[in-house]
Coordinates of C-alpha atoms and ligand atoms in Angstrom, one line a residue:
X5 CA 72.0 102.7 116.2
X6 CA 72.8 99.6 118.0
X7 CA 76.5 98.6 116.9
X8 CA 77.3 94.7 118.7
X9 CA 80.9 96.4 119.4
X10 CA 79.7 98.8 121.9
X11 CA 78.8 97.1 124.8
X12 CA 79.2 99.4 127.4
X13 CA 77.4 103.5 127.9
X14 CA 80.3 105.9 126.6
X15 CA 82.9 106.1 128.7
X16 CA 82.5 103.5 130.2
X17 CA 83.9 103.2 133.6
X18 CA 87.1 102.4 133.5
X19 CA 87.3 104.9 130.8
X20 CA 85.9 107.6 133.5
X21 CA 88.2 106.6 135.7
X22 CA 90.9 107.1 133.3
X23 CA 89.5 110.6 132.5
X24 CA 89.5 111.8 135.9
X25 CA 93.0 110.4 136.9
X26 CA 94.1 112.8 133.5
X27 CA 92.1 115.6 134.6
X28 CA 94.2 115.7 137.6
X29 CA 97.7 115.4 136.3
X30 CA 97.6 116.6 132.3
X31 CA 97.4 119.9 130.3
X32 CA 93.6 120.7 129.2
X33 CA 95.0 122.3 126.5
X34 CA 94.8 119.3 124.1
X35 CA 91.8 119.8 121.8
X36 CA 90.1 116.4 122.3
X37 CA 86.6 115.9 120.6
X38 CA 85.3 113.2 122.7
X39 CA 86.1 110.9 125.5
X40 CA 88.2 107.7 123.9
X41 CA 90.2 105.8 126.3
X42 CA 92.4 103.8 124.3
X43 CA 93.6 100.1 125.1
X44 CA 94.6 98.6 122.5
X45 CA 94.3 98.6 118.4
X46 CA 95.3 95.9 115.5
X47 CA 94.8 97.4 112.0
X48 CA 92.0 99.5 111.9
X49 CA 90.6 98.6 114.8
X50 CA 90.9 99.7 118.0
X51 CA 89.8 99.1 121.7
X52 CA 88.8 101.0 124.3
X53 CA 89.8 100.3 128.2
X54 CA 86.2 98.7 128.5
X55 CA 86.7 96.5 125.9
X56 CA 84.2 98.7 123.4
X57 CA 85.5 98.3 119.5
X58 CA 85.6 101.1 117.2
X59 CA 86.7 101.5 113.5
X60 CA 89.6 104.2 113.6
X61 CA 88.8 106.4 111.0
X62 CA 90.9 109.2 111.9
X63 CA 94.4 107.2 112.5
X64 CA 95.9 109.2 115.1
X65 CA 95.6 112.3 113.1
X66 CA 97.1 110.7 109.9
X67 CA 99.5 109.1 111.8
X68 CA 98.7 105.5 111.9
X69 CA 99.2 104.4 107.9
X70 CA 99.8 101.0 108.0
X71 CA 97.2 100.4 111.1
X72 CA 97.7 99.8 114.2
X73 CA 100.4 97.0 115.5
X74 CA 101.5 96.2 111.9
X75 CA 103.7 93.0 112.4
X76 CA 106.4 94.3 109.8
X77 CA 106.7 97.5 111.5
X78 CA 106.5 96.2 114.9
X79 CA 109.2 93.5 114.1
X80 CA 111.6 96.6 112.8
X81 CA 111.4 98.1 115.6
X82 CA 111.8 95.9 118.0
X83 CA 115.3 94.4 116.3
X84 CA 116.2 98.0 115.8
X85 CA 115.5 98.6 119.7
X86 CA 117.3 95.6 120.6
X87 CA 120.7 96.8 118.8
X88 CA 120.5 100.5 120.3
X89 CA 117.7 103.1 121.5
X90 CA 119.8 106.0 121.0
X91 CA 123.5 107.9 119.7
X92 CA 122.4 111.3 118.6
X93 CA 122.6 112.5 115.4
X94 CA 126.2 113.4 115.8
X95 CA 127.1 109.9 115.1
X96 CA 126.7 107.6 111.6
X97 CA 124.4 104.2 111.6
X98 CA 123.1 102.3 109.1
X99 CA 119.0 102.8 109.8
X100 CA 119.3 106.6 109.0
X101 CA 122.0 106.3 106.3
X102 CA 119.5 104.1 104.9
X103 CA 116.5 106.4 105.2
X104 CA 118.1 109.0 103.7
X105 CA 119.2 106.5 100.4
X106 CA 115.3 105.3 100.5
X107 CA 114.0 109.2 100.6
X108 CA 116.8 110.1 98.0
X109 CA 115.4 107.5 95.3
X110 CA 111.6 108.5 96.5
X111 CA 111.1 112.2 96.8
X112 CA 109.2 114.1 94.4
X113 CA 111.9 116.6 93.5
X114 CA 113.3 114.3 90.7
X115 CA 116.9 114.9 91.5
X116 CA 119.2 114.1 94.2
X117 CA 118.4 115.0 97.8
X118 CA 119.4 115.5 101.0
X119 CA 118.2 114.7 104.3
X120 CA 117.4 115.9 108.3
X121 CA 115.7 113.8 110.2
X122 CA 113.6 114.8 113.6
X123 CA 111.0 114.3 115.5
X124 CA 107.3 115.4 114.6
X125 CA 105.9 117.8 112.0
X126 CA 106.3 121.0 113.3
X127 CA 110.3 120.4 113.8
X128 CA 110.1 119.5 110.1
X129 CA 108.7 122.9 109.5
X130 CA 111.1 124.7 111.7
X131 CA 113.6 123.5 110.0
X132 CA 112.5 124.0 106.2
X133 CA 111.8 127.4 107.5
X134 CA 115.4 128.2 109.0
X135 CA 117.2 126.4 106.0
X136 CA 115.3 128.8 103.3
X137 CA 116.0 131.9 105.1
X138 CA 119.8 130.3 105.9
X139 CA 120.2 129.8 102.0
X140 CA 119.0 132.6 100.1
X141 CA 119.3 134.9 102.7
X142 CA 116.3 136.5 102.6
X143 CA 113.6 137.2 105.6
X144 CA 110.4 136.4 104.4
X145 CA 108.2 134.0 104.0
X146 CA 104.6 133.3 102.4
X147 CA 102.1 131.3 103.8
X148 CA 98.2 130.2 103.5
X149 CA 94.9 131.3 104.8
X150 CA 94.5 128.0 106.6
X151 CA 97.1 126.5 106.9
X152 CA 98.4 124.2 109.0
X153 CA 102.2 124.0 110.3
X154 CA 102.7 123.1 113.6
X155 CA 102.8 124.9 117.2
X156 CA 106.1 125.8 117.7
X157 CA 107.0 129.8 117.3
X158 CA 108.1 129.7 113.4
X159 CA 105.7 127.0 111.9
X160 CA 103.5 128.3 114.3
X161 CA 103.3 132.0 112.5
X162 CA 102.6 130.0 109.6
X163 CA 99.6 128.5 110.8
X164 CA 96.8 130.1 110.4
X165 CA 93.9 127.5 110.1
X166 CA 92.3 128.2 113.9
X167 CA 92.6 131.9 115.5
X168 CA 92.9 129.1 118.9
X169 CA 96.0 128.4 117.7
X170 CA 98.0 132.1 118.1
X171 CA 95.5 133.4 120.3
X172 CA 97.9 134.6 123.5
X173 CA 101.2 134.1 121.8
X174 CA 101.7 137.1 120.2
X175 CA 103.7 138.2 119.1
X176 CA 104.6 135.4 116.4
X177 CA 107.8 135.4 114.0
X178 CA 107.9 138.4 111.7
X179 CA 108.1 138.1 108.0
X180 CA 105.1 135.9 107.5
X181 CA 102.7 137.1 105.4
X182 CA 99.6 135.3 104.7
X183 CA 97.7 134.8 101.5
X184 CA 94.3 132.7 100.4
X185 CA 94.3 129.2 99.6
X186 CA 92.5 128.8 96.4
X187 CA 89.4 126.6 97.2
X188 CA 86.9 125.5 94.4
X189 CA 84.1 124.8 96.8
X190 CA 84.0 128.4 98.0
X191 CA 85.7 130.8 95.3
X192 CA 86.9 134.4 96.6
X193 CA 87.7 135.9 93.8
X194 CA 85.9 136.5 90.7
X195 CA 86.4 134.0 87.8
X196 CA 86.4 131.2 86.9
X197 CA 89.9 130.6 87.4
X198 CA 91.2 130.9 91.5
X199 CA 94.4 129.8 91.4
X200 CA 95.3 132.0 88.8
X201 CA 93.6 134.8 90.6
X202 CA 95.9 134.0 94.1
X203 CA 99.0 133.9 91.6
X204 CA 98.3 137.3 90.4
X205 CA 97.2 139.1 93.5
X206 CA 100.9 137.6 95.4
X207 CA 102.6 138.8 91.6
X208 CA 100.6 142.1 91.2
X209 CA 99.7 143.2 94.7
X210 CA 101.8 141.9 97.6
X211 CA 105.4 141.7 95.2
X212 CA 104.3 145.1 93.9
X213 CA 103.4 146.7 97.5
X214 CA 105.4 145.9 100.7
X215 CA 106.1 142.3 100.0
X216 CA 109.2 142.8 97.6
X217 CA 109.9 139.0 96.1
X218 CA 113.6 139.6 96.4
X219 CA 112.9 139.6 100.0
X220 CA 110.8 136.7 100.3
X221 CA 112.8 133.1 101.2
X222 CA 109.9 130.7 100.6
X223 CA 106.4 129.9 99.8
X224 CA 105.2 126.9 102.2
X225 CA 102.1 125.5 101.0
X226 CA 100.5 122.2 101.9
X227 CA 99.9 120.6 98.5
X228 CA 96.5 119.3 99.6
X229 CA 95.6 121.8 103.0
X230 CA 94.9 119.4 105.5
X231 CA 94.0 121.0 108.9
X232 CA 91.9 124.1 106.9
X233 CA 89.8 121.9 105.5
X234 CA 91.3 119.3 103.4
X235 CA 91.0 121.9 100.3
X236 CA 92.3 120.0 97.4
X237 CA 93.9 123.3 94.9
X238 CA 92.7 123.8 91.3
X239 CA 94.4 122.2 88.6
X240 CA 97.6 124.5 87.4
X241 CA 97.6 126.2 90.7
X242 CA 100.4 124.9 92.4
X243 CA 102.4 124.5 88.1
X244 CA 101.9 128.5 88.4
X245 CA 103.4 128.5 92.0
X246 CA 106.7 126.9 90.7
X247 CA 106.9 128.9 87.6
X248 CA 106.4 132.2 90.0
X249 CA 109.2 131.0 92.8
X250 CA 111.7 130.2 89.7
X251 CA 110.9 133.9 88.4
X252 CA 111.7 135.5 91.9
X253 CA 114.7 132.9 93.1
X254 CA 112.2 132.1 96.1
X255 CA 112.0 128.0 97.3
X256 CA 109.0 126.4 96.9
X257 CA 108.2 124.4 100.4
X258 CA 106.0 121.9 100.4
X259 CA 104.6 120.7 103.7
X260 CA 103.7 117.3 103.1
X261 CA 102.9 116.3 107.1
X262 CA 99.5 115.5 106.5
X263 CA 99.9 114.5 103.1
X264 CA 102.8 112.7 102.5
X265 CA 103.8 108.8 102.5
X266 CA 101.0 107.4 100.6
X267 CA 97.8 109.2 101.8
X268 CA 96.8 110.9 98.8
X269 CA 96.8 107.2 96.9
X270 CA 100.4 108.3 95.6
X271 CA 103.5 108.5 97.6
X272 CA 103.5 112.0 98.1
X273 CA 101.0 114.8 97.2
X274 CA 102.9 116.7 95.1
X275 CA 102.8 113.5 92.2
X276 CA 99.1 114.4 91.4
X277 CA 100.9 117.3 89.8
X278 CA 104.5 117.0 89.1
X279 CA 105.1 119.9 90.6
X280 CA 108.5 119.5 92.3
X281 CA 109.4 121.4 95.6
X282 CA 112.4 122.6 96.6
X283 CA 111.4 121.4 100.1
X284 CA 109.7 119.1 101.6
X285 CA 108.5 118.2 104.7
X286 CA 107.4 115.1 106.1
X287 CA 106.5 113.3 109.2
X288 CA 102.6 111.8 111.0
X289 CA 102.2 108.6 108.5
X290 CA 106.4 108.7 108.5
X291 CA 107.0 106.3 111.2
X292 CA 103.1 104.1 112.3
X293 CA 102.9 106.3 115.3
X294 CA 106.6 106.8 116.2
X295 CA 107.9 110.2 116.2
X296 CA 109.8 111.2 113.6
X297 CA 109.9 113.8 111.0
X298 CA 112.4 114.8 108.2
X299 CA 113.4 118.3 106.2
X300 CA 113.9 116.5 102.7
X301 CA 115.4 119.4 100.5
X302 CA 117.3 119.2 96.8
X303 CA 121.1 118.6 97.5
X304 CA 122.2 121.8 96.5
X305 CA 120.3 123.4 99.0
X306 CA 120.8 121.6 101.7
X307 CA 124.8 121.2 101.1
X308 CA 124.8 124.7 101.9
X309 CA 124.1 124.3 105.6
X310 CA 127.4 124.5 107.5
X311 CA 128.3 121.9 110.1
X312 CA 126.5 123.3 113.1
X313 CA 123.7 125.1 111.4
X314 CA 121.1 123.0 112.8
X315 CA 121.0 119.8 114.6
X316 CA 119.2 117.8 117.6
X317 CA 119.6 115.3 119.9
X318 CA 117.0 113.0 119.2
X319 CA 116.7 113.3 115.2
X320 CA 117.5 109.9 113.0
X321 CA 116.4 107.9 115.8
X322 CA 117.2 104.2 115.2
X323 CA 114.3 102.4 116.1
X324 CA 112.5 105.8 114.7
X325 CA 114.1 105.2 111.3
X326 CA 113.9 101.7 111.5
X327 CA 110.3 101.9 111.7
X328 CA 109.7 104.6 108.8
X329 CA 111.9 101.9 106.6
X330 CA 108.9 99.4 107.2
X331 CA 106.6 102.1 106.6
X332 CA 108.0 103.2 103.6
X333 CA 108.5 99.8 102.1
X334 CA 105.2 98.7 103.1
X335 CA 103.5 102.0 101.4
X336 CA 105.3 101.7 97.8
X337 CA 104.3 97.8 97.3
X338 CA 100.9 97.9 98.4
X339 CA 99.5 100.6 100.9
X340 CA 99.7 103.9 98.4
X341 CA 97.9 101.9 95.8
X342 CA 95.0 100.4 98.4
X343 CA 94.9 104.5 99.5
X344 CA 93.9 105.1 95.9
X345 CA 91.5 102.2 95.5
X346 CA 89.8 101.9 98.4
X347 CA 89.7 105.8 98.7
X348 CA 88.1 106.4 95.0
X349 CA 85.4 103.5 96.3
X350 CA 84.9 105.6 99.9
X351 CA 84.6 108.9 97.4
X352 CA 82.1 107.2 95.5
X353 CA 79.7 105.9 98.5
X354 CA 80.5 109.5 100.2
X355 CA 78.8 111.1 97.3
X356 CA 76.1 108.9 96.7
X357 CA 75.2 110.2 100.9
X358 CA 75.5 113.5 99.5
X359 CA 72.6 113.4 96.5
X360 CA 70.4 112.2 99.4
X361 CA 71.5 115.2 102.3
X362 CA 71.1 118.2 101.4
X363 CA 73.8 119.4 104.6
X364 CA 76.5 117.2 103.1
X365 CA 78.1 120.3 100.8
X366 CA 81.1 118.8 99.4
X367 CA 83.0 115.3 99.1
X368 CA 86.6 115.4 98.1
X369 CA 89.4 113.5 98.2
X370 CA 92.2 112.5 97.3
X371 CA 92.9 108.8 98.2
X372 CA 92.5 108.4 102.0
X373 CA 92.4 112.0 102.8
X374 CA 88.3 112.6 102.5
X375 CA 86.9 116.0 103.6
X376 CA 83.0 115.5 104.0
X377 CA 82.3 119.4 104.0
X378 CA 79.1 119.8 106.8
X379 CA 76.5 122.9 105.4
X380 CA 72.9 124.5 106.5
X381 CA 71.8 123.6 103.2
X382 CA 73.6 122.8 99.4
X383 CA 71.8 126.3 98.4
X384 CA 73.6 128.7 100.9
X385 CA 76.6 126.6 101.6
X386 CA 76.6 127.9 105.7
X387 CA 78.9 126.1 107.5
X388 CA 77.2 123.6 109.8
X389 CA 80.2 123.8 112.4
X390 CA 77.4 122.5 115.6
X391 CA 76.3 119.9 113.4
X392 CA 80.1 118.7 112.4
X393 CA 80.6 118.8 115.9
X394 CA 77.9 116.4 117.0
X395 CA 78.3 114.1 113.9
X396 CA 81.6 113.4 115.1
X397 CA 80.2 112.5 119.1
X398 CA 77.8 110.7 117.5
X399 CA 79.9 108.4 115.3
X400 CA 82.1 108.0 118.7
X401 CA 78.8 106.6 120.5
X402 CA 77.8 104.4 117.4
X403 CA 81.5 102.9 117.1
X404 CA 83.2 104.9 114.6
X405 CA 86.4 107.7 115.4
X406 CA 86.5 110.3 113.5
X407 CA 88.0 113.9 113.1
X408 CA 87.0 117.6 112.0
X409 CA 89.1 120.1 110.1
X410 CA 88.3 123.7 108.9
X411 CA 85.1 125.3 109.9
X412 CA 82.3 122.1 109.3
X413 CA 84.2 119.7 107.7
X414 CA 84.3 116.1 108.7
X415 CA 87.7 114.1 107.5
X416 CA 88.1 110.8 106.8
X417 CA 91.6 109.5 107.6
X418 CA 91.6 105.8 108.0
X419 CA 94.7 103.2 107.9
X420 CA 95.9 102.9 104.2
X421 CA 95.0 99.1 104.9
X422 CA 91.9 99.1 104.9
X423 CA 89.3 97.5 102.8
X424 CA 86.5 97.8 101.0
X425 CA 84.1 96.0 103.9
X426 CA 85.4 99.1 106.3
X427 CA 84.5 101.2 104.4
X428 CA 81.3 99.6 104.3
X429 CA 81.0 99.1 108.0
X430 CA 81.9 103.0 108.4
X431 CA 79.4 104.0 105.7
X432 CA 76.9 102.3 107.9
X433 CA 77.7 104.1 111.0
X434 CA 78.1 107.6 109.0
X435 CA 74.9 107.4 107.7
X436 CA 72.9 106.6 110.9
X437 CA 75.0 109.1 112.8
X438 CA 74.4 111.7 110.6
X439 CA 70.3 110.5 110.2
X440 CA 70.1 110.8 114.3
X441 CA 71.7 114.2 115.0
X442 CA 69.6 115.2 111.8
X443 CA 66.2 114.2 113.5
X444 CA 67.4 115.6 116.9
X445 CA 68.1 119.1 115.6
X446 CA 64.9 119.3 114.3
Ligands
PMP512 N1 102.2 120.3 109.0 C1 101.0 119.8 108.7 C2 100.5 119.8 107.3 C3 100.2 119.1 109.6 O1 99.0 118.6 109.3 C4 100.7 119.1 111.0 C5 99.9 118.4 112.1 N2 98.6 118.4 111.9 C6 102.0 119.6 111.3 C7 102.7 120.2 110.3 C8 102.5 119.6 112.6 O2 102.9 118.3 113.0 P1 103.2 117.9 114.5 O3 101.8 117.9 115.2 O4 103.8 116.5 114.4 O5 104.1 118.9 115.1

């Protein structure tokens, strides 16, 4: 398609410039789809170094939620960063105090809380992980077939969404042991009921074989699996979880990362079912794009952490907290609600593109966190994983960004700004995209 915004051939020059000048001085390690040289953004838009426009779609990863350059978010940090840059967290100010009272009268768990404040997601994890097996005592841990985590060595064990991602760091944390994430689209078990099936093969298999549940400190779950696939769990799933974790004395963890601060169309995940962790982590959608990441646990949990158990230099960052206040405040007036909206209207349009190709598999949501699921055909349900791939070049080429998770699955992660005419104009773009790599695969 011809998209008016695109006005140079992809990259453009000063964008191969850019790339080469990278190539020369920066890991290759970072798994980047295709080449976007950013300049500058405002919303959900952004700009490449050639002055090309695309719709951002993707958000940084599910970082960006309240678009890029928001003027309440920009303005917090910038008196935040005019006061101080930096104490440590061995010191009291008011932003984090703050974030902590905000988080306390927020999080899911319905009772009082406690927080530690980082830097990014995996930290978050790290530290959720070290405060359950700190508390109870116990080694192990359960996580999903999946799942998504983080890089560093614990969270890292825990992943288990890409073999890329432990391939050659072997060997990972003991005690991990890794289970299936119930999936509607593509049931593993027979039944008609797979969350109850997963429930009773960790009850009646692993806890009655080498996984004893009075060894086992945790389950971390995502609520809605992000990096696997954006796998939203059957309904009572994640009710029978809890009851299980109360049974055994184990802590439920939720790792809301991906998830949390107003993606799903509520504040976090975990309201779709009431389900309260024990746990939680957050960060990506925290701060707008600065890092920050917090271990949010029920006080009684977390009280038991002696001084000196865990700490950091950068965590509670005030122009970090500072700009998750903005975000936060922004997100409960008006941005969770517009996730919900808009997302249910995006949903809708999604599925409408699916009666019409028979490679679009599955559409799910919730709110702004849309998995487009990429298959052969509806009848066999084979991953399309080379078409995903090109899709997503394509949509680059024709103005859009985008991002892939699990095996052929595109996801849709926009700004929770964004309107109803986005939508639109992305809907426009998906739909020739996906017509042109249709016709050139065949
Ligand atoms: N947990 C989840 C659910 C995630 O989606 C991610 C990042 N994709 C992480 C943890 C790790 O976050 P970070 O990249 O900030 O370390």
């Amino acid at each position: 398609m011809k998209n008016p915004h695109i006005k140079t051939a992809l990259p453009g020059p000063k964008a191969q410039e850019m790339l080469a000048r990278d190539k020369a001085v920066i890991s290759p390690s970072y798994p980047r789809d295709y080449p976007f040289v950013m300049s500058h953004g405002k919303g959900a838009e952004v700009w490449d170094v050639d002055g090309n426009r695309f719709l951002d779609f993707m958000s940084g990863i599910a970082v960006c939620s309240t678009g890029h350059a928001h003027p309440k978010v920009i303005g917090a940090i910038r008196e935040a960063s005019e006061k101080f840059l930096h104490i440590s967290s061995d010191y009291w100010h008011d932003y984090q105090v703050r974030l902590g009272e905000t988080m306390n009268r927020l999080a899911p768990m319905g009772e009082p809380v406690l927080s530690f404040m980082c830097q990014s997601g995996t930290e978050a994890v790290e530290g959720a992980l070290k405060l359950a097996r700190y508390v109870t005592g116990r080694p192990r841990v359960l996580a999903f077939l999946g799942a998504f985590h983080g890089r560093t060595m614990g969270s890292l064990s825990c992943t288990a969404s890409k073999y890329t991602q432990q391939k050659g760091f072997f060997p990972t944390m003991p005690g991990v042991t890794h289970v299936p994430y119930p999936n509607p689209y593509r049931p593993l078990f027979a039944g008609d009921d797979q969350g109850q099936a997963v429930l009773n093969y960790i009850e009646n298999i692993l806890f009655a074989s080498n996984v004893p549940a009075n060894e086992v400190a945790a389950i971390l779950i995502e609520p809605v699996q992000g990096e696997g696939g954006y796998i939203t769990p059957p309904k009572g799933f994640l009710e029978g979880l809890r009851a299980l974790c109360d049974k055994h004395g184990i802590f439920l963890i939720f790792d809301e990362v991906q998830s949390g601060v107003g993606r799903t169309g509520k504040m976090f995940a975990a309201e779709h079912t009431g389900v309260k962790p024990d746990i939680m982590t957050l960060a990506k959608g925290l701060g707008s794009g600065m890092p920050i990441g917090m271990v949010v646990a029920k006080k009684p949990i977390m009280e038991k952490w002696a001084r000196g158990a865990h700490g950091n230099t950068y965590g509670g960052n005030p122009v970090c907290c500072a700009a998750a206040l903005a975000t936060l405040e922004l997100v409960e007036a008006e941005y969770a609600a517009n996730a919900a909206s808009v997302g249910a209207y995006f949903t809708e349009r999604l599925k409408d593109l699916a009666t019409r190709f028979d490679v679009i598999g599955d559409v799910r949501g919730p709110g702004l966190m849309i998995g487009m699921e990429l298959v052969e055909d509806k009848a066999s349900k084979k991953p399309a994983t080379k078409l995903c791939d090109a899709l997503l070049t394509r949509a680059f080429h024709n103005g859009l960004l985008l991002l892939s998770c699990g095996i052929s699955t595109v996801r849709f992660i926009p700004p929770l700004m964004i309107s109803k005419a986005d939508v639109d104009e992305a809907m426009t773009i998906i739909e020739a995209s996906l017509e042109e790599v249709l016709a050139e695969r065949n």
